[in-house]
PDB file of C-alpha atoms in Angstrom:
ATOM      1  CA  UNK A  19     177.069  19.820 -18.723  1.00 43.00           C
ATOM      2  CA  UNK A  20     179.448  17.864 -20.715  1.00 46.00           C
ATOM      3  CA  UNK A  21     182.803  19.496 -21.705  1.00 48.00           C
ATOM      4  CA  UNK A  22     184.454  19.128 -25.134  1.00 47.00           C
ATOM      5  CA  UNK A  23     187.476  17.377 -24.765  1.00 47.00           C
ATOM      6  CA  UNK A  24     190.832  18.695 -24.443  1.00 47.00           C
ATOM      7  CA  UNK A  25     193.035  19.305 -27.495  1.00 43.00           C
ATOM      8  CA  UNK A  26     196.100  17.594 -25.405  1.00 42.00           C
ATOM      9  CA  UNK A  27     194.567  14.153 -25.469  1.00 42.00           C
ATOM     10  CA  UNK A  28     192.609  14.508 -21.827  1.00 47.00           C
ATOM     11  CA  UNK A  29     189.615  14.213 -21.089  1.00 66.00           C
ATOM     12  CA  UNK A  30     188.871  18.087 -19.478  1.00 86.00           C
ATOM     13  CA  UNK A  31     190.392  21.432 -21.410  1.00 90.00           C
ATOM     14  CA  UNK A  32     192.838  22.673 -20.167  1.00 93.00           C
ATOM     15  CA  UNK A  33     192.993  26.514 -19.301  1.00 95.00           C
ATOM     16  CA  UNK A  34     195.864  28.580 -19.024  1.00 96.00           C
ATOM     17  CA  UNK A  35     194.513  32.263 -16.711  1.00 95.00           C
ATOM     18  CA  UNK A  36     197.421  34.820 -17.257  1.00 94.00           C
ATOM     19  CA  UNK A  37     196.740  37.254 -14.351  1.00 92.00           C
ATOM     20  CA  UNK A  38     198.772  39.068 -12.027  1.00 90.00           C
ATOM     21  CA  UNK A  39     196.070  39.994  -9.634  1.00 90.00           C
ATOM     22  CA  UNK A  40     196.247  37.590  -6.792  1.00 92.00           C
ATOM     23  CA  UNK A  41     192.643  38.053  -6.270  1.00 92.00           C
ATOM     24  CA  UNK A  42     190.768  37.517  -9.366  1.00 90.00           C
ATOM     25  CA  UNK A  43     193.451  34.311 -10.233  1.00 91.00           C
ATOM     26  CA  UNK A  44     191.750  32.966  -7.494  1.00 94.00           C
ATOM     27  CA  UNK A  45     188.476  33.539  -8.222  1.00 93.00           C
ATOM     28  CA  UNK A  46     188.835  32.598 -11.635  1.00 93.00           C
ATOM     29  CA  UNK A  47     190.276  29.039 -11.104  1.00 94.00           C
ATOM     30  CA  UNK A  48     187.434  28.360  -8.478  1.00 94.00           C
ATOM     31  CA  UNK A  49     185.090  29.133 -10.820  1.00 94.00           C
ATOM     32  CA  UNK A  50     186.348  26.748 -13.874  1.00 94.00           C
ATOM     33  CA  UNK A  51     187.173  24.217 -11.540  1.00 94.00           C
ATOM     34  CA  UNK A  52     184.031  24.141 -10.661  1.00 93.00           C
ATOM     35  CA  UNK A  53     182.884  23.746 -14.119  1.00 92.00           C
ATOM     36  CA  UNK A  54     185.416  21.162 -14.751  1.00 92.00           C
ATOM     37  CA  UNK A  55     188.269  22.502 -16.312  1.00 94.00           C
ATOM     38  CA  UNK A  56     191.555  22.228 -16.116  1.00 93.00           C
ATOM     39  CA  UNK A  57     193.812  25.086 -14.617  1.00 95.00           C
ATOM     40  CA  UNK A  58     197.129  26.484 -15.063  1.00 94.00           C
ATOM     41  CA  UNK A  59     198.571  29.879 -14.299  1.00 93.00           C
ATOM     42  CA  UNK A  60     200.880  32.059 -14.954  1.00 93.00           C
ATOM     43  CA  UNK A  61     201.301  36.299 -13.633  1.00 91.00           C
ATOM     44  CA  UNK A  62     203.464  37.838 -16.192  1.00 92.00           C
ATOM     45  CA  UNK A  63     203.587  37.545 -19.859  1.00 90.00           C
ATOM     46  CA  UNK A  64     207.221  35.345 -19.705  1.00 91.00           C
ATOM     47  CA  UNK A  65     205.715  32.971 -17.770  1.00 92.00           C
ATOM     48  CA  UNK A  66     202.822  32.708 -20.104  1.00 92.00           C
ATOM     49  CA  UNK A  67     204.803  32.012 -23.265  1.00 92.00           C
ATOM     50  CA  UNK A  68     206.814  29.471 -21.990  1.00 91.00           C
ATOM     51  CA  UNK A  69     203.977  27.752 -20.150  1.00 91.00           C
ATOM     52  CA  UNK A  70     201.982  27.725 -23.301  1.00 91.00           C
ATOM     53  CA  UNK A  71     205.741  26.419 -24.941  1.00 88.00           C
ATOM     54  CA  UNK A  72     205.835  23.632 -22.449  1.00 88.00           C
ATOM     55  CA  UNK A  73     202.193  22.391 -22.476  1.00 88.00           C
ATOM     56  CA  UNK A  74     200.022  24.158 -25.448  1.00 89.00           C
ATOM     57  CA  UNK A  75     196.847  24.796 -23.450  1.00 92.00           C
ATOM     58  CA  UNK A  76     193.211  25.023 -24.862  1.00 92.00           C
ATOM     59  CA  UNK A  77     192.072  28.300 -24.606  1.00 94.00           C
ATOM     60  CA  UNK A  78     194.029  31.458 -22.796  1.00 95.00           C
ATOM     61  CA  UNK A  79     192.326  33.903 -20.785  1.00 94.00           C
ATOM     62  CA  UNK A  80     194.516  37.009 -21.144  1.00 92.00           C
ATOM     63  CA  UNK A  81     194.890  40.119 -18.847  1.00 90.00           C
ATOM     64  CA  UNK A  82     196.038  42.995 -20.895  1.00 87.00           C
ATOM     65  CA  UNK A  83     197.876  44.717 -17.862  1.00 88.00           C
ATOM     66  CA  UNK A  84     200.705  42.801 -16.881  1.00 88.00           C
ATOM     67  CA  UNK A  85     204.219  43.614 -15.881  1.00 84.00           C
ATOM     68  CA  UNK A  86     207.059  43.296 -18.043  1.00 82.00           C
ATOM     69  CA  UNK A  87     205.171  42.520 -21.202  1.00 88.00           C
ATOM     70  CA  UNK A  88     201.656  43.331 -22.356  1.00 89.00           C
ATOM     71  CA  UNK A  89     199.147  41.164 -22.657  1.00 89.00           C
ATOM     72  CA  UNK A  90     199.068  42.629 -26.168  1.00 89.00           C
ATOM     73  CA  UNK A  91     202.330  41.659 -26.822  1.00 91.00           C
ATOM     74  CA  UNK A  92     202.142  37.783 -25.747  1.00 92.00           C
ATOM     75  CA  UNK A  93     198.620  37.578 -28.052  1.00 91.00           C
ATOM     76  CA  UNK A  94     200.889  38.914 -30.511  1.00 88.00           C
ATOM     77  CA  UNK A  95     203.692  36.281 -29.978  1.00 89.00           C
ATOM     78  CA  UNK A  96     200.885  33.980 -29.780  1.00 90.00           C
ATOM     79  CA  UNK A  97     200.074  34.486 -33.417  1.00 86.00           C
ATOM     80  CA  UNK A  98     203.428  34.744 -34.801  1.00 83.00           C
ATOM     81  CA  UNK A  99     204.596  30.690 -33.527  1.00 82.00           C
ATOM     82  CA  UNK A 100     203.028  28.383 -36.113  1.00 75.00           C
ATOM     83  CA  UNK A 101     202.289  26.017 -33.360  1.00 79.00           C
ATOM     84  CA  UNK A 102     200.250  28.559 -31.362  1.00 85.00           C
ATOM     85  CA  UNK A 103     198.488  30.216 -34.502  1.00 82.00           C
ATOM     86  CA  UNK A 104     195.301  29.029 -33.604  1.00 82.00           C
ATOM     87  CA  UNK A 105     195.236  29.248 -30.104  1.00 89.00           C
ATOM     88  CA  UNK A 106     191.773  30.613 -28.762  1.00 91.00           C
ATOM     89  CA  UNK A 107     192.514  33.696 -26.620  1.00 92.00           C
ATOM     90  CA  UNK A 108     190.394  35.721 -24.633  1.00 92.00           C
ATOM     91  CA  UNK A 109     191.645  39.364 -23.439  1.00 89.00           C
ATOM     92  CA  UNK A 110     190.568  40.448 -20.088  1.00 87.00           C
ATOM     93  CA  UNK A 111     191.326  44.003 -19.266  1.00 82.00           C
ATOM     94  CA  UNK A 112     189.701  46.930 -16.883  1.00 76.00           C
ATOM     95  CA  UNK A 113     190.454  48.616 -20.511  1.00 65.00           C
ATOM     96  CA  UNK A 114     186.536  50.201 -21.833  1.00 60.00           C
ATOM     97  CA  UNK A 115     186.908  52.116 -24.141  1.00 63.00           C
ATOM     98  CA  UNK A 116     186.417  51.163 -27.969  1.00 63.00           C
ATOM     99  CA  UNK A 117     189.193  51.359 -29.752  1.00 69.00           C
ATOM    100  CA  UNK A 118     190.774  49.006 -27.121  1.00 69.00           C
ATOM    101  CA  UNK A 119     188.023  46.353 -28.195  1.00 71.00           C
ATOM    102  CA  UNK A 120     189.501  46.638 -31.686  1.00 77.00           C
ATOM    103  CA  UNK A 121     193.424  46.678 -30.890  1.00 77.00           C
ATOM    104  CA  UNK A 122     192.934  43.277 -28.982  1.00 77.00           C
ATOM    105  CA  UNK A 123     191.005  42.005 -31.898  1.00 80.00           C
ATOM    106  CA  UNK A 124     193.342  43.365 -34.599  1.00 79.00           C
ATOM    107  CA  UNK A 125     196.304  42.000 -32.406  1.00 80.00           C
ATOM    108  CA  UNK A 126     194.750  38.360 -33.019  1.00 83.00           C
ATOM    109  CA  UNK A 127     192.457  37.874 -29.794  1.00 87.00           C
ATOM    110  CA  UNK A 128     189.638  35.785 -30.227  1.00 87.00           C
ATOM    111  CA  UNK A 129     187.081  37.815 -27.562  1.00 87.00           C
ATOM    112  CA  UNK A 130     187.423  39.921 -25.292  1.00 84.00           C
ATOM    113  CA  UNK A 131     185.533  40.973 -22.062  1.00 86.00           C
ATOM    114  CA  UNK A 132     186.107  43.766 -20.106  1.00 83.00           C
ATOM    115  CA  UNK A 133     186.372  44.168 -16.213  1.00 81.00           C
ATOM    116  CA  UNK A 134     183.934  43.534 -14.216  1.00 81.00           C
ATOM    117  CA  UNK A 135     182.440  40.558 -15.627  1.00 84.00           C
ATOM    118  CA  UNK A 136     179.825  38.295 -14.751  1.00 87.00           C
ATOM    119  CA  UNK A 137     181.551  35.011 -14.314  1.00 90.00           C
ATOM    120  CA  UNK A 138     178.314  33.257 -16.384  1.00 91.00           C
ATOM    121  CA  UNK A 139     179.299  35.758 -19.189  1.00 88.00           C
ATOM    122  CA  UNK A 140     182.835  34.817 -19.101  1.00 90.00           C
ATOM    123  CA  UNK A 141     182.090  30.793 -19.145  1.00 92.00           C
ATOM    124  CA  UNK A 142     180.099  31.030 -21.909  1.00 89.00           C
ATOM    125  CA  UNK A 143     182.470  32.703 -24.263  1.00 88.00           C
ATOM    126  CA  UNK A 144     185.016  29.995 -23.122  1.00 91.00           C
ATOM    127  CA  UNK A 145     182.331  26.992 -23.826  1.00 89.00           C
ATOM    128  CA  UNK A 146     181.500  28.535 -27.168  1.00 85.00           C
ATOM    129  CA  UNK A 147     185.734  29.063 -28.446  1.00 85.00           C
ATOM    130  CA  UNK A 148     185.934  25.714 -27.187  1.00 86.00           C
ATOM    131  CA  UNK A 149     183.241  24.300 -28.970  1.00 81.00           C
ATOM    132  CA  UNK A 150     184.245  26.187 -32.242  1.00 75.00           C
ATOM    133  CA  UNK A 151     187.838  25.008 -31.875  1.00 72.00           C
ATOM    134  CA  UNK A 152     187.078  21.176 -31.295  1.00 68.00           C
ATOM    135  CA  UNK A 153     184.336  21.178 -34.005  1.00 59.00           C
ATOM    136  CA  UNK A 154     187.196  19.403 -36.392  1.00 50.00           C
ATOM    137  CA  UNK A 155     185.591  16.957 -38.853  1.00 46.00           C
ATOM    138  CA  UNK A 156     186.222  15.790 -42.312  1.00 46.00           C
ATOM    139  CA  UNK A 157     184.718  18.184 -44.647  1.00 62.00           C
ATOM    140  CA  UNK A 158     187.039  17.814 -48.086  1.00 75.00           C
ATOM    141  CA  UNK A 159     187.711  21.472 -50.116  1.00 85.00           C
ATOM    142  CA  UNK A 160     185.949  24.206 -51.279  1.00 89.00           C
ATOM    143  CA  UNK A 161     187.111  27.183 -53.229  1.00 90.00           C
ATOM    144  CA  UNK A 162     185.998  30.468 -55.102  1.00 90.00           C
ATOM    145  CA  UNK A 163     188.122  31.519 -57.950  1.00 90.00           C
ATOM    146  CA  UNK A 164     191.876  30.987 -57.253  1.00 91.00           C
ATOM    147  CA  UNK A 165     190.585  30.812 -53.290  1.00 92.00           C
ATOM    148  CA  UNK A 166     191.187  27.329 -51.930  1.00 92.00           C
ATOM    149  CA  UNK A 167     190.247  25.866 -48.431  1.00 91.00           C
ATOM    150  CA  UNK A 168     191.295  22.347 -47.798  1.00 88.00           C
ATOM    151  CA  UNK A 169     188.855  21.855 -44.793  1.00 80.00           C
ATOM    152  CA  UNK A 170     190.749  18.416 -43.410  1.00 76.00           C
ATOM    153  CA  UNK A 171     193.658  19.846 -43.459  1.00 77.00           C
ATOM    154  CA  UNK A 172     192.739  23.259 -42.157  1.00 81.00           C
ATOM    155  CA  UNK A 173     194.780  24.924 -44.787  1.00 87.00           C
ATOM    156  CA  UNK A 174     194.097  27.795 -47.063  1.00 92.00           C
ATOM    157  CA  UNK A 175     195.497  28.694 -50.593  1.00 93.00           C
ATOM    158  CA  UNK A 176     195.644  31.193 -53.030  1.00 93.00           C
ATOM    159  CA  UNK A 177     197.450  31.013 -56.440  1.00 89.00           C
ATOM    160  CA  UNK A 178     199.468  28.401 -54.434  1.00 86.00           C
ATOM    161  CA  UNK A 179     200.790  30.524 -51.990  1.00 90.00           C
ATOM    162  CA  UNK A 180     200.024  29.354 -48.664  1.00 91.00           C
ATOM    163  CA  UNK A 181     197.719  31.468 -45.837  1.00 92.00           C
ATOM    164  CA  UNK A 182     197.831  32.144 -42.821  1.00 89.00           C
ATOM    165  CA  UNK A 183     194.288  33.300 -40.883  1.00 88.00           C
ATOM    166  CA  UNK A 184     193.597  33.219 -37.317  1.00 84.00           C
ATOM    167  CA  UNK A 185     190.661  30.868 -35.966  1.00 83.00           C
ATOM    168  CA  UNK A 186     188.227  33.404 -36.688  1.00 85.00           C
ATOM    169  CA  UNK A 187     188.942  34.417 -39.766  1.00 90.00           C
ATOM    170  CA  UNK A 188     189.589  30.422 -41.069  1.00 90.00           C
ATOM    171  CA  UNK A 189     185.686  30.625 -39.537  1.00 88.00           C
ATOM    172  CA  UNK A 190     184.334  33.579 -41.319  1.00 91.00           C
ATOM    173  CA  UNK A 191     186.452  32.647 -44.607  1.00 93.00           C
ATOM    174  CA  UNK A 192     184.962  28.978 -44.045  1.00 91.00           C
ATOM    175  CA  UNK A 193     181.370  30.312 -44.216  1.00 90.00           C
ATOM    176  CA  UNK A 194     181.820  33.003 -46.734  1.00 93.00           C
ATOM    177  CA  UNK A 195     183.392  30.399 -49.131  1.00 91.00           C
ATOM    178  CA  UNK A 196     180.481  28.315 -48.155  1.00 89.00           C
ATOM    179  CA  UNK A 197     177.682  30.763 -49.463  1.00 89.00           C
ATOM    180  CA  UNK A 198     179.638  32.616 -52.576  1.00 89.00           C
ATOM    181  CA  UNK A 199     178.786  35.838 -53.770  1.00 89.00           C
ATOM    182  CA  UNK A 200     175.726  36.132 -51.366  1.00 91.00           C
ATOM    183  CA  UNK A 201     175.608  39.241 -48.734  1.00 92.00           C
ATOM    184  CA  UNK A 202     174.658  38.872 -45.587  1.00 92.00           C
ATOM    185  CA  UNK A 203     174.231  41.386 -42.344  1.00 92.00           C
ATOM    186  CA  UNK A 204     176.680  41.411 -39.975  1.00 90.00           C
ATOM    187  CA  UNK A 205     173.984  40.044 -37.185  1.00 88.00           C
ATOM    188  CA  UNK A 206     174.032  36.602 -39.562  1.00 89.00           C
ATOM    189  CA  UNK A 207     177.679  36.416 -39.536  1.00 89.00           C
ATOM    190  CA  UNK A 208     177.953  37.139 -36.138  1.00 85.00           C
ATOM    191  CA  UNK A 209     175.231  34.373 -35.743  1.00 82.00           C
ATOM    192  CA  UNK A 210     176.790  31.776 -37.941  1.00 82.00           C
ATOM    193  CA  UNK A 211     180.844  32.509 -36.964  1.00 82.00           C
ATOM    194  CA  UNK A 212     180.781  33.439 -33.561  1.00 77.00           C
ATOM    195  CA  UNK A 213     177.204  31.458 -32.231  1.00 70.00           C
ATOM    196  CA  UNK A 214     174.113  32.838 -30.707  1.00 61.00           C
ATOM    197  CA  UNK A 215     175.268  31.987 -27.180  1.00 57.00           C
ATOM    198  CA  UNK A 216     177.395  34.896 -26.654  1.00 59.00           C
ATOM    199  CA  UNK A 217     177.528  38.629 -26.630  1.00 65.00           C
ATOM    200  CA  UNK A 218     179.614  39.912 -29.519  1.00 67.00           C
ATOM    201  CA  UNK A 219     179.618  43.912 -30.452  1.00 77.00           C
ATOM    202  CA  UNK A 220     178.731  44.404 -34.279  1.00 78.00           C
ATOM    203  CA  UNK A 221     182.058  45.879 -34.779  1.00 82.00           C
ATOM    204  CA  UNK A 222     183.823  43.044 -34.190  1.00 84.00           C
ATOM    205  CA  UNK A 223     182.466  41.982 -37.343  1.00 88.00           C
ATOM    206  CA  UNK A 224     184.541  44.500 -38.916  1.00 90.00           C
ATOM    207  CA  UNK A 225     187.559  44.203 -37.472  1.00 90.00           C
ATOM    208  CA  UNK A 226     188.028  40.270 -38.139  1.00 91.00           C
ATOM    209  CA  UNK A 227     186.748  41.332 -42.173  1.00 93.00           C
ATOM    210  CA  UNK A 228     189.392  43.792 -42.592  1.00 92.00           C
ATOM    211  CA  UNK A 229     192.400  41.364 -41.078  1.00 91.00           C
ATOM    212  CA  UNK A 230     190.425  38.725 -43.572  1.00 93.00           C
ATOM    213  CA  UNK A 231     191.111  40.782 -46.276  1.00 93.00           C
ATOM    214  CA  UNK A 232     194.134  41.735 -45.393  1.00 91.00           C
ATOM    215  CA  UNK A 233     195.642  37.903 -45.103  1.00 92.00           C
ATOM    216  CA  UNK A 234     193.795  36.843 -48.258  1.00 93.00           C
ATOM    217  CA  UNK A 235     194.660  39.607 -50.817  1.00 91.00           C
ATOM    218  CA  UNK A 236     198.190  40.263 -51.876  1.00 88.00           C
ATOM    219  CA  UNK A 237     199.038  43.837 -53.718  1.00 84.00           C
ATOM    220  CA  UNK A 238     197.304  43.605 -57.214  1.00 84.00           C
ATOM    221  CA  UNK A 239     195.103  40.761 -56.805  1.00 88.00           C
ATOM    222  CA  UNK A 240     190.949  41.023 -56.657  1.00 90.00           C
ATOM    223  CA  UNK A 241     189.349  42.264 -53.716  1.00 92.00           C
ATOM    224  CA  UNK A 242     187.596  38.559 -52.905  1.00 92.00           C
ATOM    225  CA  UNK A 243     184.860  40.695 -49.946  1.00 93.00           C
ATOM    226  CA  UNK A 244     182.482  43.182 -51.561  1.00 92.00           C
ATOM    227  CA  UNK A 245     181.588  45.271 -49.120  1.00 92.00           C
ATOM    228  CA  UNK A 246     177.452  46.432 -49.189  1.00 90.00           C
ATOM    229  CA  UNK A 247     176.714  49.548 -48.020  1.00 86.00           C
ATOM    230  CA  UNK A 248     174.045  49.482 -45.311  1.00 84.00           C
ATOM    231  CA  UNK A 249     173.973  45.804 -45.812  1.00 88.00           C
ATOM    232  CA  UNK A 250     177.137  43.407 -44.844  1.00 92.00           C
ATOM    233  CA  UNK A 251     179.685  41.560 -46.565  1.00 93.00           C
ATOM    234  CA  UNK A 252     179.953  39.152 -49.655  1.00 93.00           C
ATOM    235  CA  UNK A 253     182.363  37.028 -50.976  1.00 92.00           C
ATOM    236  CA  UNK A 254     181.990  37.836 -54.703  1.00 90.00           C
ATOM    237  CA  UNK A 255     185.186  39.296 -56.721  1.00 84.00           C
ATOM    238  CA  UNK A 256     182.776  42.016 -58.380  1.00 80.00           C
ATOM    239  CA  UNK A 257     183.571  44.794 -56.208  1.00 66.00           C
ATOM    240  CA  UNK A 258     182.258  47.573 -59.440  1.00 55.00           C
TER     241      UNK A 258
END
């Protein structure tokens, strides 16, 4: 199967697994050597941030329980440093219950899988945020109202005031400015944002749409997603 190529100028992504569990490290960098990767580790959050400070990896699979610092927190430091914004992360946690899902998801991961895994489930969400994050071509701007996406140089406006989304929302703003004022479901934007090839819960869809609107509308400006009961999401500034 052929592998996207790294974002550091190699030839294989490179993944960084932050897991204290001596264990599961090791079963984890078996399996994506296997499948070609590139591995790096590192077992508490410290190390994490300045491995990913040294050497920006591709994609970061995340265990929530570590010692010293969170994996909560380090997604969260993640997302602050302009250089890491984008950053695909994955949590991994023995954590089940729901609103866990969404508090990794509102803290800025990307996925999240819970313990145990399949490792075929866990490859494929990495192949598809790679896939997503290296699909990078020249696309010029599009815009609704005073909304304004330069797709080259992956940069988002509004009124002039610079934004700043995660790589999912950037995705779901990308379509949603690509299809104005037109609702769909949340099984098409889970389709057309996150990919057929992986398992994503429908609420996801509603936690990346509120941080969406939360990055895009300032206090007093138009609500740019209508929300459709029983339906799904629109951009369309008629929210009456």
């Amino acid at each position: 199967m052929a592998m996207p190529e790294g974002f550091n100028g190699g030839g294989k992504p490179t993944i960084l697994i932050v897991e204290d569990e001596a264990a599961l490290l090791a079963l984890l960098r078996y399996n994506l050597e296997r499948q070609g990767f590139n591995v790096e580790e590192a077992t508490d959050g410290q190390e994490a941030l300045l491995r990913i400070a040294e050497a920006k990896p591709d994609l970061v699979l995340l265990d929530w329980m570590l010692p010293a610092m969170s994996g909560i927190e380090v997604c969260r430091q993640i997302r602050r440093r302009p250089a890491t914004r984008d950053l695909p992360v994955i949590m991994v946690t023995a954590r089940t219950e729901d609103q866990d899902a969404v508090r990794a998801l509102d803290t800025g991961a990307d996925d999240y899988i819970a313990k145990p895994f399949a490792i075929e489930a866990l490859l494929a969400r990495i192949r598809a945020l790679l896939r997503r994050a290296s699909n990078v071509s020249a696309k010029g701007s599009i815009s609704y109202l005073d909304l304004a996406m330069d797709q080259d140089a992956h940069r988002v406006t509004r009124n002039g005031r610079a934004l700043h989304l995660g790589p999912t929302e950037y995705r779901l703003l990308e379509f949603f400015l690509s299809h104005p004022r037109r609702v769909f479901t949340r099984e098409q934007l889970l389709d057309a944002v996150w990919g057929r090839d992986i398992h994503v819960e429908l609420r996801t869809v509603d936690v990346h749409i509120r941080r969406l609107r939360k990055a895009i509308n300032n206090e007093g400006e138009v609500d740019l997603i209508r929300t459709v009961r029983s339906a799904g999401y629109a951009m369309d500034a008629d929210n009456g």
